[in-house]
């Protein structure tokens, strides 16, 4: 995992590259690979900031970093949206937004399914451990009872009180 500052620098670098390229290209579609890199960098930045937050540190520091980065990204994405609209590709932008929303729903659904599967595995393991512990207790109890019976039979046999 990269640190948040490096991740934010990658996002800023991608933004700069896209802004330079957008001035020289005729068709917004040629920006596709650069836009992909930007959104990948944005995703990595979000993960890095969240990971840094989990490791501790100042809530204020994390909040400032996140909010400033989000503000820059929102501003850039508005510029990007306008680039699509001005080039006559508003429908493409709308389709991108629809696809992103669908992919986010799919990701959330898959994450929920994975969480449920992990909980189910954890429950199955706990049940298996309980069954093994129960079996060990039963075997130990039966073994103890058998041992006591053998001792009792031996004592009985020595004292000739058994009636055998």
Short mmCIF file of C-alpha atoms in Angstrom, two decimals:
data_model
loop_
_atom_site.label_atom_id
_atom_site.label_comp_id
_atom_site.label_asym_id
_atom_site.label_seq_id
_atom_site.Cartn_x
_atom_site.Cartn_y
_atom_site.Cartn_z
CA UNK A 1 0.00 0.00 0.00
CA UNK A 2 1.33 3.41 -0.89
CA UNK A 3 1.22 6.36 1.44
CA UNK A 4 -1.55 8.95 0.98
CA UNK A 5 0.77 11.75 -0.14
CA UNK A 6 2.24 9.62 -2.93
CA UNK A 7 -1.26 8.55 -3.96
CA UNK A 8 -2.45 12.16 -4.02
CA UNK A 9 0.58 13.11 -6.10
CA UNK A 10 -0.32 10.37 -8.59
CA UNK A 11 -3.85 11.79 -8.86
CA UNK A 12 -2.52 15.32 -9.37
CA UNK A 13 -0.10 14.05 -11.99
CA UNK A 14 -2.89 12.28 -13.85
CA UNK A 15 -5.03 15.44 -13.73
CA UNK A 16 -2.19 17.55 -15.14
CA UNK A 17 -1.57 15.05 -17.91
CA UNK A 18 -5.25 14.94 -18.86
CA UNK A 19 -5.51 18.74 -18.88
CA UNK A 20 -2.49 19.01 -21.19
CA UNK A 21 -3.72 16.24 -23.46
CA UNK A 22 -7.27 17.63 -23.64
CA UNK A 23 -5.91 20.84 -25.20
CA UNK A 24 -4.28 18.94 -28.05
CA UNK A 25 -6.77 16.20 -28.89
CA UNK A 26 -9.68 16.52 -31.27
CA UNK A 27 -11.77 13.68 -29.88
CA UNK A 28 -12.53 13.15 -26.21
CA UNK A 29 -12.42 9.37 -26.77
CA UNK A 30 -8.67 9.52 -27.19
CA UNK A 31 -8.46 10.55 -23.52
CA UNK A 32 -9.87 7.17 -22.47
CA UNK A 33 -6.60 5.58 -21.30
CA UNK A 34 -5.61 8.72 -19.40
CA UNK A 35 -9.02 8.94 -17.77
CA UNK A 36 -8.72 5.30 -16.77
CA UNK A 37 -5.37 6.04 -15.14
CA UNK A 38 -6.87 9.03 -13.33
CA UNK A 39 -9.75 7.03 -11.88
CA UNK A 40 -7.40 4.17 -10.93
CA UNK A 41 -5.15 6.69 -9.17
CA UNK A 42 -8.18 8.24 -7.48
CA UNK A 43 -9.25 4.80 -6.23
CA UNK A 44 -5.76 4.04 -4.92
CA UNK A 45 -5.66 7.45 -3.24
CA UNK A 46 -8.94 6.77 -1.46
CA UNK A 47 -7.69 3.37 -0.30
CA UNK A 48 -4.37 4.86 0.88
CA UNK A 49 -6.09 7.60 2.87
CA UNK A 50 -8.48 5.07 4.45
CA UNK A 51 -5.57 2.74 5.27
CA UNK A 52 -3.60 5.60 6.83
CA UNK A 53 -6.66 6.51 8.88
CA UNK A 54 -6.88 2.94 10.22
CA UNK A 55 -3.25 3.06 11.31
CA UNK A 56 -4.03 5.99 13.54
CA UNK A 57 -3.10 9.60 13.41
CA UNK A 58 -5.02 12.77 13.74
CA UNK A 59 -8.66 12.76 12.72
CA UNK A 60 -8.26 16.41 11.80
CA UNK A 61 -5.24 15.68 9.61
CA UNK A 62 -7.01 12.84 7.82
CA UNK A 63 -10.18 14.89 7.39
CA UNK A 64 -8.27 17.86 5.94
CA UNK A 65 -6.41 15.62 3.50
CA UNK A 66 -9.55 13.83 2.40
CA UNK A 67 -11.69 16.93 2.03
CA UNK A 68 -9.08 18.92 0.10
CA UNK A 69 -8.44 16.00 -2.20
CA UNK A 70 -12.15 15.46 -2.75
CA UNK A 71 -12.61 19.15 -3.50
CA UNK A 72 -9.85 19.04 -6.14
CA UNK A 73 -11.22 15.85 -7.65
CA UNK A 74 -14.76 17.19 -7.78
CA UNK A 75 -13.56 20.34 -9.49
CA UNK A 76 -11.57 18.34 -12.03
CA UNK A 77 -14.45 15.97 -12.69
CA UNK A 78 -16.73 18.96 -13.35
CA UNK A 79 -14.16 20.20 -15.90
CA UNK A 80 -14.07 16.73 -17.38
CA UNK A 81 -17.86 16.65 -17.60
CA UNK A 82 -17.85 20.00 -19.39
CA UNK A 83 -15.22 18.66 -21.80
CA UNK A 84 -17.60 15.85 -22.74
CA UNK A 85 -20.57 18.23 -23.02
CA UNK A 86 -18.68 20.80 -25.11
CA UNK A 87 -17.45 18.13 -27.50
CA UNK A 88 -21.00 16.91 -28.09
CA UNK A 89 -20.56 13.74 -26.08
CA UNK A 90 -22.99 14.41 -23.24
CA UNK A 91 -24.60 11.02 -23.85
CA UNK A 92 -21.23 9.33 -23.38
CA UNK A 93 -20.79 11.10 -20.04
CA UNK A 94 -24.27 9.99 -18.97
CA UNK A 95 -23.52 6.40 -19.99
CA UNK A 96 -20.28 6.51 -18.02
CA UNK A 97 -22.18 7.70 -14.94
CA UNK A 98 -24.77 4.93 -15.37
CA UNK A 99 -22.02 2.32 -15.75
CA UNK A 100 -20.18 3.62 -12.67
CA UNK A 101 -23.37 3.45 -10.61
CA UNK A 102 -24.03 -0.12 -11.76
CA UNK A 103 -20.45 -1.18 -11.06
CA UNK A 104 -20.63 0.42 -7.58
CA UNK A 105 -23.85 -1.51 -6.86
CA UNK A 106 -22.22 -4.72 -8.07
CA UNK A 107 -19.16 -4.07 -5.90
CA UNK A 108 -21.34 -3.44 -2.85
CA UNK A 109 -23.36 -6.59 -3.57
CA UNK A 110 -20.19 -8.68 -3.96
CA UNK A 111 -18.70 -7.22 -0.78
CA UNK A 112 -21.89 -8.08 1.11
CA UNK A 113 -21.84 -11.63 -0.28
CA UNK A 114 -18.17 -12.05 0.69
CA UNK A 115 -18.91 -10.75 4.19
CA UNK A 116 -21.82 -13.18 4.54
CA UNK A 117 -19.67 -16.07 3.27
CA UNK A 118 -16.90 -15.18 5.73
CA UNK A 119 -19.41 -15.06 8.59
CA UNK A 120 -20.80 -18.44 7.51
CA UNK A 121 -17.29 -19.96 7.39
CA UNK A 122 -16.52 -18.52 10.82
CA UNK A 123 -19.74 -20.01 12.21
CA UNK A 124 -18.99 -23.42 10.64
CA UNK A 125 -15.48 -23.39 12.11
CA UNK A 126 -16.86 -22.47 15.55
CA UNK A 127 -19.39 -25.30 15.33
CA UNK A 128 -16.67 -27.76 14.29
CA UNK A 129 -14.47 -26.67 17.20
CA UNK A 130 -17.42 -27.06 19.59
CA UNK A 131 -18.11 -30.54 18.21
CA UNK A 132 -14.47 -31.58 18.65
CA UNK A 133 -14.34 -30.19 22.18
CA UNK A 134 -17.62 -31.97 22.97
CA UNK A 135 -16.27 -35.24 21.59
CA UNK A 136 -13.07 -34.86 23.64
CA UNK A 137 -15.10 -34.23 26.81
CA UNK A 138 -17.31 -37.26 26.14
CA UNK A 139 -14.31 -39.50 25.43
CA UNK A 140 -12.53 -38.21 28.54
CA UNK A 141 -15.65 -38.76 30.66
CA UNK A 142 -16.18 -42.27 29.30
CA UNK A 143 -12.49 -43.02 29.74
CA UNK A 144 -12.62 -41.75 33.32
CA UNK A 145 -15.72 -43.82 34.03
CA UNK A 146 -14.07 -46.88 32.48
CA UNK A 147 -10.94 -46.32 34.52
CA UNK A 148 -12.99 -45.94 37.69
CA UNK A 149 -14.92 -49.11 36.82
CA UNK A 150 -11.69 -51.03 36.33
CA UNK A 151 -10.34 -49.71 39.63
CA UNK A 152 -13.60 -50.55 41.36
CA UNK A 153 -13.66 -54.03 39.85
CA UNK A 154 -10.02 -54.54 40.90
CA UNK A 155 -10.78 -53.37 44.43
CA UNK A 156 -13.88 -55.53 44.51
CA UNK A 157 -11.95 -58.57 43.32
CA UNK A 158 -9.24 -58.08 45.93
CA UNK A 159 -11.71 -57.76 48.77
CA UNK A 160 -13.89 -60.60 47.43
CA UNK A 161 -17.01 -58.51 48.00
CA UNK A 162 -18.12 -58.55 44.39
CA UNK A 163 -20.11 -61.72 44.52
CA UNK A 164 -18.12 -63.27 41.66
#
